[in-house]
Coordinates of C-alpha atoms in Angstrom, one line a residue:
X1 CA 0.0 0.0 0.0
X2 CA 1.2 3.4 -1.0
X3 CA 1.2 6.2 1.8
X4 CA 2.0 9.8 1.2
X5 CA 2.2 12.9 3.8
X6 CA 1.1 15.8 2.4
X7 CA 1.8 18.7 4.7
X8 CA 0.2 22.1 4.3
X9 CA 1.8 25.1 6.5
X10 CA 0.6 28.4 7.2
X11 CA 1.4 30.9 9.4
X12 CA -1.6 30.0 12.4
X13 CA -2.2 26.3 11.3
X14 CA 0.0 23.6 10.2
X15 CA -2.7 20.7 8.2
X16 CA -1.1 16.9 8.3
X17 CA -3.0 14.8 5.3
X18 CA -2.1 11.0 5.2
X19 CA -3.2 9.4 1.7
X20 CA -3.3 5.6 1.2
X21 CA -3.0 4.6 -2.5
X22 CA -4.3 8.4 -3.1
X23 CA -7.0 8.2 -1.1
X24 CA -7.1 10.6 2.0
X25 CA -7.5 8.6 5.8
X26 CA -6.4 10.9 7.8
X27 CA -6.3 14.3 8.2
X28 CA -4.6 16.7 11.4
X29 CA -4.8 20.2 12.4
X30 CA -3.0 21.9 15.2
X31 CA -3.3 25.9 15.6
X32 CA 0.5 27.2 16.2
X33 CA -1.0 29.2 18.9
X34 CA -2.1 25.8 20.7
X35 CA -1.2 26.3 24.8
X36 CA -0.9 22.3 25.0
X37 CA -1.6 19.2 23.8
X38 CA -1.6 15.3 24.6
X39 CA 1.7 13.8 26.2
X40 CA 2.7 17.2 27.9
X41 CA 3.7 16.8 31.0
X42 CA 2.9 19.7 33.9
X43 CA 3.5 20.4 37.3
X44 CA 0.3 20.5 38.4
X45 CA -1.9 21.6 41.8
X46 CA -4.7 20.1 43.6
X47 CA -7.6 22.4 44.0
X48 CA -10.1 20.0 44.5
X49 CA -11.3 16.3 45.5
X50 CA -14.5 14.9 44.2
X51 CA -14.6 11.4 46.7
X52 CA -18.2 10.6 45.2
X53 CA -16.5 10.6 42.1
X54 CA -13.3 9.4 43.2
X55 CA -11.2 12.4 41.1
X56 CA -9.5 15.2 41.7
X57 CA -9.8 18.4 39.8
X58 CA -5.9 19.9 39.3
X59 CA -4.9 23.8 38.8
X60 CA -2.3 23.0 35.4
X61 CA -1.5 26.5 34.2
X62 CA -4.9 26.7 31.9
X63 CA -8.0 28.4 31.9
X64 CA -10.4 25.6 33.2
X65 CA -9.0 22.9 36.3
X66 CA -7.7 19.7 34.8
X67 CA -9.8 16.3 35.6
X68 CA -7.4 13.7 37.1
X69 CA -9.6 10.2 37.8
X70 CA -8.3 7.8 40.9
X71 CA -7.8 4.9 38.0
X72 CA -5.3 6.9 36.5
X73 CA -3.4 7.8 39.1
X74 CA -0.9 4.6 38.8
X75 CA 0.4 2.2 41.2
X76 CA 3.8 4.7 41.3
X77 CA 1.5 7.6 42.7
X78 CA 3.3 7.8 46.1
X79 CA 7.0 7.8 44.6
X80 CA 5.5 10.3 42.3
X81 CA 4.1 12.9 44.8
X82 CA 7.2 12.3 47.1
X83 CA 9.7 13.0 44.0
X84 CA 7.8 16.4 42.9
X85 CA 7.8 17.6 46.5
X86 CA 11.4 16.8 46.9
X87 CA 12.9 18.4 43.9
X88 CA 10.4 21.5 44.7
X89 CA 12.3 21.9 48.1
X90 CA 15.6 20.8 46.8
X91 CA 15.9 17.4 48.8
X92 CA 16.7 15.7 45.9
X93 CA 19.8 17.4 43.5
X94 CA 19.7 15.1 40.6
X95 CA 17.7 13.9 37.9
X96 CA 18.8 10.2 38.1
X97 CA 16.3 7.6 40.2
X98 CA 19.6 5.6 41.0
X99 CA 19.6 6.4 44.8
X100 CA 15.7 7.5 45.3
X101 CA 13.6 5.6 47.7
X102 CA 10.8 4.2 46.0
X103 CA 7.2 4.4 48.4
X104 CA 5.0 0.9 48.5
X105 CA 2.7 1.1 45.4
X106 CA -0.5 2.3 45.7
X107 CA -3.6 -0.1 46.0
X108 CA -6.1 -0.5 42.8
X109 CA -9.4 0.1 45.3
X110 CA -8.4 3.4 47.1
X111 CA -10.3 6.3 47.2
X112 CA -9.1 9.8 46.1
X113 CA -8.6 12.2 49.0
X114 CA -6.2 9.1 50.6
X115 CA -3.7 10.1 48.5
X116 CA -4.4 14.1 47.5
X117 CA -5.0 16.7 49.8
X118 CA -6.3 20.0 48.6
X119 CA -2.9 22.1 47.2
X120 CA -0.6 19.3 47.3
X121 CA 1.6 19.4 44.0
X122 CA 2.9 16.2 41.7
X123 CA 3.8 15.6 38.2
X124 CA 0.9 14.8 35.6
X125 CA 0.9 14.5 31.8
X126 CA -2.7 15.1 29.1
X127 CA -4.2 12.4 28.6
X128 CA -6.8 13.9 26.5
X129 CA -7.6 17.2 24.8
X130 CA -10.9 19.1 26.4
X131 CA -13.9 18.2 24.5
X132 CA -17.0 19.8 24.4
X133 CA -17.7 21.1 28.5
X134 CA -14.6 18.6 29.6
X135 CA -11.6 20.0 30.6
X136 CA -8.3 18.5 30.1
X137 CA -7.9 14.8 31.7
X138 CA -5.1 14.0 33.2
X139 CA -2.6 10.8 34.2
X140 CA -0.2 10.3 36.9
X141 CA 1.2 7.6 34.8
X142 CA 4.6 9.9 33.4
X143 CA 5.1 8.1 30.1
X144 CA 8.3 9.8 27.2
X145 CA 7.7 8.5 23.9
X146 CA 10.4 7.7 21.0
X147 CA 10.7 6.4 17.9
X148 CA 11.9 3.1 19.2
X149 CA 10.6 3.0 22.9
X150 CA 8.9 4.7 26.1
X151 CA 10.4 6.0 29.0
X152 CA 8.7 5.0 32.8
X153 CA 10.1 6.7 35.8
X154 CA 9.4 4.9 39.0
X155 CA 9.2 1.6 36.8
X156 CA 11.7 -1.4 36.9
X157 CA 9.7 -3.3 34.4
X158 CA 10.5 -4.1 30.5
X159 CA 7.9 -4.5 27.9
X160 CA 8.0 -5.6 24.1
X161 CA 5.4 -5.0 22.1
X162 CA 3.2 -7.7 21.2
X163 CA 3.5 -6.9 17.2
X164 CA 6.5 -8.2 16.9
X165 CA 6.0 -11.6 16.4
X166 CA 9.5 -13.5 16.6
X167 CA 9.6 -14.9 20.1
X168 CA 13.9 -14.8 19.6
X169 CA 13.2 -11.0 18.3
X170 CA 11.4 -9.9 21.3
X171 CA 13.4 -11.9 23.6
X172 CA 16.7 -10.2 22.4
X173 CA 15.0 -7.1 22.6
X174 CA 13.9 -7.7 26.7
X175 CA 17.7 -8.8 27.2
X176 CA 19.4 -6.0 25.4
X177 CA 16.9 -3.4 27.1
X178 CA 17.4 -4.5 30.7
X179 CA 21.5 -4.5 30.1
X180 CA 21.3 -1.0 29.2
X181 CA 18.7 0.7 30.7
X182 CA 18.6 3.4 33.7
X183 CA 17.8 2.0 37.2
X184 CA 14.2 3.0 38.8
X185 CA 12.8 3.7 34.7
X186 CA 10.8 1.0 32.9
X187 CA 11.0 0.6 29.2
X188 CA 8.2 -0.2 26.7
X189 CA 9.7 -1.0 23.6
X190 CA 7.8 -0.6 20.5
X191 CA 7.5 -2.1 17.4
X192 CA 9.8 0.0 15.4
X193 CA 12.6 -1.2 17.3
X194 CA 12.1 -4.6 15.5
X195 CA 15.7 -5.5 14.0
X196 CA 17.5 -2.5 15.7
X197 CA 20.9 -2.4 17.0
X198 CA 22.9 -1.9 20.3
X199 CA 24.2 1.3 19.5
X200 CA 20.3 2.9 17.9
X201 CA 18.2 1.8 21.3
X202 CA 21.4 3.2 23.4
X203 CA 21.7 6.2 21.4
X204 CA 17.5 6.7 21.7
X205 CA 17.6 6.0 25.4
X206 CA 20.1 9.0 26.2
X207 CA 18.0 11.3 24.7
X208 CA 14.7 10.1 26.5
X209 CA 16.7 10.7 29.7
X210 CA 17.6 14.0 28.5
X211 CA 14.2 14.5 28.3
X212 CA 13.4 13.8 32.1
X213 CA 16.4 16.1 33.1
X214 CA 14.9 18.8 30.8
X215 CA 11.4 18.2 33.1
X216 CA 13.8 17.7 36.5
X217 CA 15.5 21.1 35.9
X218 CA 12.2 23.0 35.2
X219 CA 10.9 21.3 38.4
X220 CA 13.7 22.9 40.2
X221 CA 12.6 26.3 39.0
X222 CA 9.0 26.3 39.5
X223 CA 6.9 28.2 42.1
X224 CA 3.3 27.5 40.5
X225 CA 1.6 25.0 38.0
X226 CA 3.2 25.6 34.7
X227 CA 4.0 23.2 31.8
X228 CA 7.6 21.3 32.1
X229 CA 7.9 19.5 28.7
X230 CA 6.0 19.7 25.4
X231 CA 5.1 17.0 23.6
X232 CA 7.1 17.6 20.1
X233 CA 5.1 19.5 17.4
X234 CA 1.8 17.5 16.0
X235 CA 4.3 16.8 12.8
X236 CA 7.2 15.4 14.3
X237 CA 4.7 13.4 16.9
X238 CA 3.0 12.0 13.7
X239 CA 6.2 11.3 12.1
X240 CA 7.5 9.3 15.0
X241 CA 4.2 7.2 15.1
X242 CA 3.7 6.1 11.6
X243 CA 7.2 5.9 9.8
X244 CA 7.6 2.8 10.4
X245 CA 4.7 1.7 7.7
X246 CA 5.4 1.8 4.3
X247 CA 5.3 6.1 4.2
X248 CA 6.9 6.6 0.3
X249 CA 7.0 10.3 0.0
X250 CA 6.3 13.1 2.1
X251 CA 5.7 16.8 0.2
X252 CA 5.7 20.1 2.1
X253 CA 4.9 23.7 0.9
X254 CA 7.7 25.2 3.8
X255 CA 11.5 25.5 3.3
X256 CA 11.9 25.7 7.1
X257 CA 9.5 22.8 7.9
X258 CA 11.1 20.7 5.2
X259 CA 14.6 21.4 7.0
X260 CA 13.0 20.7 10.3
X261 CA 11.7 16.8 8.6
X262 CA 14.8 16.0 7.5
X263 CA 16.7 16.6 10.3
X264 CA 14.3 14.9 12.4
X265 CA 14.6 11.8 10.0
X266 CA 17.9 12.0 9.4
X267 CA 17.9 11.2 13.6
X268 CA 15.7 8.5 14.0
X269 CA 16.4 6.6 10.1
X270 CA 19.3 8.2 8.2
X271 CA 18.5 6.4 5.3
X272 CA 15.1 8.0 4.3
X273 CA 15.6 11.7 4.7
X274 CA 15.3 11.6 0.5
X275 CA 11.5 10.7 0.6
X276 CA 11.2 14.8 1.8
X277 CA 10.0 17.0 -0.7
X278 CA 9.3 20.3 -0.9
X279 CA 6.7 21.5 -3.0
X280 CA 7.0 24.7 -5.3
X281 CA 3.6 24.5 -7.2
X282 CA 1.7 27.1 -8.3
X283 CA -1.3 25.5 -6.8
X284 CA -2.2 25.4 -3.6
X285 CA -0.9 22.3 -2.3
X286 CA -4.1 20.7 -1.0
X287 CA -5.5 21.3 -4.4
X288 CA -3.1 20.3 -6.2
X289 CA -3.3 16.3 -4.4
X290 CA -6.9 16.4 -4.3
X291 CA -6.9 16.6 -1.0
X292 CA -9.4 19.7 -0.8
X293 CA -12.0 17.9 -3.1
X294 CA -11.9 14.8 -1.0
X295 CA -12.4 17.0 2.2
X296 CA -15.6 18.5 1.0
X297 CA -16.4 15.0 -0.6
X298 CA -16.1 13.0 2.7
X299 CA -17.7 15.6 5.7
X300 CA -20.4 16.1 6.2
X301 CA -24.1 14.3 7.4
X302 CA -23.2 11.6 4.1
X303 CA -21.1 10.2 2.5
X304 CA -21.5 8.1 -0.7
X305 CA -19.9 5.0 -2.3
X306 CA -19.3 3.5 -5.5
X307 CA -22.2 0.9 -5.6
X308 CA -24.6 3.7 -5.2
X309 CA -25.2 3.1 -1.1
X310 CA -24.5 5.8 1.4
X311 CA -23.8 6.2 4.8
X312 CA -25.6 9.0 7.4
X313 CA -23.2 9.9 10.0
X314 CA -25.0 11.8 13.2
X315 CA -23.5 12.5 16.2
X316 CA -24.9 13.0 19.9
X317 CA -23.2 14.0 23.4
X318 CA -23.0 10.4 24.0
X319 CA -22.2 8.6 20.8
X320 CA -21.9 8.7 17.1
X321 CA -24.5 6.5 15.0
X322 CA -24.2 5.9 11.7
X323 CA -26.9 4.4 9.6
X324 CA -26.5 2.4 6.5
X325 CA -28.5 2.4 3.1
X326 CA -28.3 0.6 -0.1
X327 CA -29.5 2.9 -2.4
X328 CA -31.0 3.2 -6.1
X329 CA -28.7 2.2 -7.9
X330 CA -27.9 -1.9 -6.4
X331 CA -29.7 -4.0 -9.0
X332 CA -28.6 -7.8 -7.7
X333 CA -31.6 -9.9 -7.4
X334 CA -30.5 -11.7 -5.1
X335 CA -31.6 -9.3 -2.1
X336 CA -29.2 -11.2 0.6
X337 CA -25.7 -10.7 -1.4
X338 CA -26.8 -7.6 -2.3
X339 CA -27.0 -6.5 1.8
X340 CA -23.6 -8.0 2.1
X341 CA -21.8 -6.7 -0.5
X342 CA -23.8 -3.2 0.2
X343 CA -21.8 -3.5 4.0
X344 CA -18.6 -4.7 3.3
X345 CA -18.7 -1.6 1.4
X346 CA -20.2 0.2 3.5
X347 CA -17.4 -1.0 6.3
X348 CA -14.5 -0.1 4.5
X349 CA -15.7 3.5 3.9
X350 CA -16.7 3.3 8.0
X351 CA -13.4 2.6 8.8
X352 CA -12.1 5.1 6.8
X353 CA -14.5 8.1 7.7
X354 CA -13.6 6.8 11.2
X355 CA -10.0 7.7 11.0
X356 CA -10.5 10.6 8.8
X357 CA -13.0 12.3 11.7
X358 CA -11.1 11.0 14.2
X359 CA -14.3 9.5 15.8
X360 CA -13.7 8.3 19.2
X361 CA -15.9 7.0 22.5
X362 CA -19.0 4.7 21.2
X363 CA -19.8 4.4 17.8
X364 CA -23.0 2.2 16.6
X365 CA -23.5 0.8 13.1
X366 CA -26.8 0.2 11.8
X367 CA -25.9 -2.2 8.9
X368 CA -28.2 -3.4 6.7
X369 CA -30.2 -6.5 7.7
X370 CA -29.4 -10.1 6.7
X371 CA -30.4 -13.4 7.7
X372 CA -27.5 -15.5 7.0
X373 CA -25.4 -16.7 10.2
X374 CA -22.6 -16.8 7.4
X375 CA -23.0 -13.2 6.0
X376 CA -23.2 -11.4 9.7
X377 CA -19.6 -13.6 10.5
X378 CA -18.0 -12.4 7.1
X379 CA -19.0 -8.6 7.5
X380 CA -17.7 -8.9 11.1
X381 CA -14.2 -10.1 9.9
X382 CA -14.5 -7.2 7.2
X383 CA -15.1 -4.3 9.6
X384 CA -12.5 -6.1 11.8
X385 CA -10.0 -5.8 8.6
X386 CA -10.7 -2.4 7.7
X387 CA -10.2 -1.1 11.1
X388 CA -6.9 -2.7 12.0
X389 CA -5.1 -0.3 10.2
X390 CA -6.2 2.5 12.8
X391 CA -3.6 3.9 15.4
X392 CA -5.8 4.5 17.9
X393 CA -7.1 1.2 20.3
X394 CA -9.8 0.2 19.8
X395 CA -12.9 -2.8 19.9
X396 CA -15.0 -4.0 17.4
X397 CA -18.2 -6.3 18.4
X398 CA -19.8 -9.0 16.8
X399 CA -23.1 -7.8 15.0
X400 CA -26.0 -7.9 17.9
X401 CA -29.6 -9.9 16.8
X402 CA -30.8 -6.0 15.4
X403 CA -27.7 -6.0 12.9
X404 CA -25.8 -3.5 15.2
X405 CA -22.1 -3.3 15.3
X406 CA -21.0 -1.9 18.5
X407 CA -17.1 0.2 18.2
X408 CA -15.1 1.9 20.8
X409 CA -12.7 3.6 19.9
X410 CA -9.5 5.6 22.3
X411 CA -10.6 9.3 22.1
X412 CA -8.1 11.6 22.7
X413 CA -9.3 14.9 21.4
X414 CA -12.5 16.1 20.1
X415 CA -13.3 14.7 16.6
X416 CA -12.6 16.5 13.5
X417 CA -15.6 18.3 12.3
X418 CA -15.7 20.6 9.0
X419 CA -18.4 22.1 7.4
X420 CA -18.5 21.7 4.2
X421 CA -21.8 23.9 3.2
X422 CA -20.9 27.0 2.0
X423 CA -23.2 30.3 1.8
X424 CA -23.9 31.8 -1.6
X425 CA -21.1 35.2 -1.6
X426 CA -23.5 36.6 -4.2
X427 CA -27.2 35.9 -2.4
X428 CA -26.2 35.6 0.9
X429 CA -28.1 32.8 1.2
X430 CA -31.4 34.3 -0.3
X431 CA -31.2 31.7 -3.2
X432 CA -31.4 34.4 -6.3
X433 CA -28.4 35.7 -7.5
X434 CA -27.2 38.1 -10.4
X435 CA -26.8 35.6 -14.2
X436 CA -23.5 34.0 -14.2
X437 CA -22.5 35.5 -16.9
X438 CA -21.8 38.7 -15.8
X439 CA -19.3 37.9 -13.5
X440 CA -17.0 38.6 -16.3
X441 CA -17.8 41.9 -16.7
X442 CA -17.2 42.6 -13.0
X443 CA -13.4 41.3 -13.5
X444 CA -13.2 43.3 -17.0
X445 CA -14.7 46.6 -15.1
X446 CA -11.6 46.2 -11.8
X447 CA -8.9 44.9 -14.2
X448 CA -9.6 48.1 -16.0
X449 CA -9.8 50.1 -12.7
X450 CA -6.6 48.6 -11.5
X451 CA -4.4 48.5 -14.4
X452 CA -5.5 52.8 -14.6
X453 CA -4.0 53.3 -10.9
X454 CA -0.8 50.7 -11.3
X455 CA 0.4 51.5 -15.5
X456 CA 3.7 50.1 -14.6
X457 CA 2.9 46.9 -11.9
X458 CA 2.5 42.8 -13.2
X459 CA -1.2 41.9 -12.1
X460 CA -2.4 38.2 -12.0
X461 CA -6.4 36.8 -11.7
X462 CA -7.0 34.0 -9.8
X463 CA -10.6 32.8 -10.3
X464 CA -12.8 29.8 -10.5
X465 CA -12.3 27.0 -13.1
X466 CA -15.1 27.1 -14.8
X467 CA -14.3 31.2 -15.1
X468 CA -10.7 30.3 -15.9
X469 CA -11.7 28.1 -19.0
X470 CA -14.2 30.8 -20.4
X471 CA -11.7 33.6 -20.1
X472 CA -8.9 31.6 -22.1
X473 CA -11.3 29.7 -24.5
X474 CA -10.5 30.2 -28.1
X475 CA -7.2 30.9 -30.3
X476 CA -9.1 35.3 -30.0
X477 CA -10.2 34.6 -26.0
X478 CA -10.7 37.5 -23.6
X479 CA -7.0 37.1 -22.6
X480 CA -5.6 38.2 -25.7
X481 CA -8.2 40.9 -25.7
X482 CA -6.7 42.4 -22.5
X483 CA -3.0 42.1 -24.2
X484 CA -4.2 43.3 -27.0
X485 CA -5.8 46.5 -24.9
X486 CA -3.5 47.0 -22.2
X487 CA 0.2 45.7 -24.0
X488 CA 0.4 43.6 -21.1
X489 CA 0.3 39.7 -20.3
X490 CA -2.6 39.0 -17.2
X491 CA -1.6 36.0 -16.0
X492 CA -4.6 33.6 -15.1
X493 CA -4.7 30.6 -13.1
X494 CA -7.5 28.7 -11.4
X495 CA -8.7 28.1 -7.5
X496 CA -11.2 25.2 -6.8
X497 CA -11.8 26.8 -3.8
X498 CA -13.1 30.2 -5.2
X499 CA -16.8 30.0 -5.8
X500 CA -17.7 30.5 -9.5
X501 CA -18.1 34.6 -8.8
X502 CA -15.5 35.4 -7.0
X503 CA -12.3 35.8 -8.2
X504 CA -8.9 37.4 -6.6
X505 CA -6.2 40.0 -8.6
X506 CA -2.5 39.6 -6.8
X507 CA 0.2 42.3 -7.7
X508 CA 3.9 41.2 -8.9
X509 CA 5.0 40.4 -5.5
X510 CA 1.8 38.0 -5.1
X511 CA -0.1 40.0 -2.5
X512 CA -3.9 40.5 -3.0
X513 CA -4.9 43.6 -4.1
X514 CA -7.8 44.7 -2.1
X515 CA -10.6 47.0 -4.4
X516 CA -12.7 47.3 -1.3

């Protein structure tokens, strides 16, 4: 399978499209303005214990208190709270665990204000993103990714991830890491380390304790709740999740950025930094992959399929539902293959609208009814196929006696929502609007306006297709008419994203000019 990055910078959003055999699955946006994001780690202050609910609500530097549940607290809580409150009054001079007195572990079936009381102070990291009311949630669980493994203070234990399947490879792995690793951290090694040397996992260790000096030395400095280590930027956190699948070529409109890739994968895989590109179209570069069409094509209440059958995606505060129909256009006679082949389809484009919304918490699936024992099992394994290609954990149920399929999925942040209805510039939504046509004699009328106050500047039209194609149609077109007038080349090129009556002049040094 062929996977492209597609990276589109500007200068308040950064927008991260993944494309599988050209079709967009996933698609990422993080503000540059963001104040904090999943895996940052805080010092953080207890303003409040909720025992009926057994949480704690946390003061973290933001504008609404931090939710922090008992169940994520982790077994290391008390070596946790007695490390922060050491380093804060300078009892304890040095990053390294090697000498620190671990406390007992804490029990599973506590309650809350047994181990908080109100305006104590301990380390915590996002969990997940405030959605909708929520504020931020919170662990206690102080977890430092890489590319190859994940750093856990207060932790002696080593774990291999279960995707590797060679028992030797996973074995060698467990050896290596507990030779090398730093006493009183834990180590989960991932799947990427597969195959890896000595010298790569010893290398990536060092700079994950780096890390937990960098949050050790802010710790020493702090007075309040503040944040002690970012998680690294939404690209480079994607980059470090997924290079290790078959990622072919990754295109980005930034010099900077595409400086900033390749020394990141120059780092972590030496050997790949040439599958950077940086792209120097004259199209926008979301246009230019199809990346915008697909956007508008895939949000939204529906979303269609080749076969003719649709999906209706709705979402309420407690779930997303999603109900499946076959529509006209399914001919088969026979009405039970037809329901199955109308699902699997169905599936597949689930599974992908899924990762593209970033859909998390309960999701039901209202398939289409069959009979057969045999078709419910095979539409099962489908969705259970389609999905095992997302990131994020999740569950898939067998279909229930009413044809549901039951999916949780990890939810992180809240889910990806953009509207893809657009208001009539010209009606304002009244529904009658001046004849098409005359939208070129607007653009003749300001050309002529513009070219009067700037004789001597270069100016370029940027305009709709359909406008595009009419203006240059014909070997006599209405471009050559302009030359023709003005002794001077207008430069026109096209915007899918302009609506068919509005259209944009730029100057020679490609800023807008503004008639209003």
């Amino acid at each position: 399978m062929e996977k492209e990055l597609i990276i589109n910078s500007s200068p308040t959003e950064v927008e991260i499209a993944l494309l599988e055999n050209n079709k967009l699955v996933e698609i990422h946006k993080q503000k540059t303005t963001i104040s904090f994001s999943v895996g940052d780690i805080f010092l953080g202050q207890v303003k409040k214990n909720m025992p009926s609910m057994n949480a704690a609500f946390l003061d973290i530097g933001s504008r609404k208190d931090a939710f922090l549940h008992y169940t994520d607290i982790g077994p290391q809580i008390k070596s946790l709270i007695k490390y922060t409150n050491d380093v804060l009054k300078k009892k304890h001079n040095h990053p390294n665990l090697e000498n620190f007195e671990r406390e007992p572990d804490n029990s599973k079936n506590g309650k809350i204000d047994q181990v908080f009381s109100r305006n104590d102070y301990v380390l915590v990291q996002v969990l997940k993103e405030p959605i909708s009311t929520k504020g931020p949630r919170l662990s206690c669980e102080i977890t430092i990714p890489g590319r190859y493994m994940v750093l856990s203070p207060f932790n002696d234990h080593v774990a291999v991830s279960k995707k590797i399947g060679s028992q030797e490879e996973r074995k060698r792995l467990k050896v290596l890491i507990e030779s090398i690793k730093p006493k009183g951290f834990g180590i989960i090694v991932r799947t990427a380390a597969e195959g890896k040397k000595v010298a790569d996992l010893h290398t990536e260790i060092r700079n994950l304790m780096d890390k937990w000096e960098e949050i050790y030395n802010e710790l020493r400095k702090s007075i309040e709740p503040s944040k002690l280590l970012s998680e690294v930027d939404k690209t480079q956190s994607f980059l470090r999740d997924i290079l290790s699948d078959n990622i072919t070529k990754i295109v980005v409109n930034n010099n900077v950025m595409v400086d900033g890739i390749k020394e990141y994968i120059t780092s972590i895989d030496p050997g790949r930094a040439n599958i950077v590109q940086l792209y120097k179209g004259a199209k926008p570069i979301f246009e230019q992959y199809d990346i915008s069409r697909q956007i508008k094509s895939s949000f939204g209440k529906t979303s269609t399929f080749a076969s003719g059958g649709y999906i209706i995606i709705e979402q309420t505060e407690a779930m997303h539902v999603i109900d499946v129909n076959s529509g006209p256009k399914n001919v088969n006679s026979d009405q039970e293959s037809a329901s199955l082949q109308v699902n699997i389809e169905a599936a597949e484009e689930i599974a992908r609208q899924i990762r593209l919304r970033d859909i998390g918490g309960l999701i039901v699936i209202d398939f289409i009814d069959m009979r057969s024992p045999d078709a419910k099992k095979d539409l099962y394994v489908k969705m259970k196929e389609f999905m095992a290609n997302d990131r994020a954990q999740h569950t898939v149920l067998p279909l229930s006696k009413f044809g549901l399929v039951q999916i949780t999925r990890q939810r992180v942040r809240p889910p990806i929502n953009i509207d893809t209805l657009e208001t009539c510039s010209l009606c304002k939504g009244t529904g009658k609007a001046i004849a098409a046509i005359l939208v070129i004699d607007d653009i003749k009328r300001d050309l002529d306006f513009i070219l009067k106050n700037r004789p001597g500047h270069k100016v370029a039209l940027k305009t709709h297709p359909f406008v595009s194609s009419f203006l240059k149609k014909g070997i006599f077109n209405i471009q050559w008419e302009w030359f023709m007038k003005y002794r001077k080349w207008i430069k026109i090129s096209e915007n899918i994203e302009l609506n068919i009556f509005s259209y944009v002049f730029y100057d020679h040094n490609g800023d807008e000019i503004r008639l209003d």
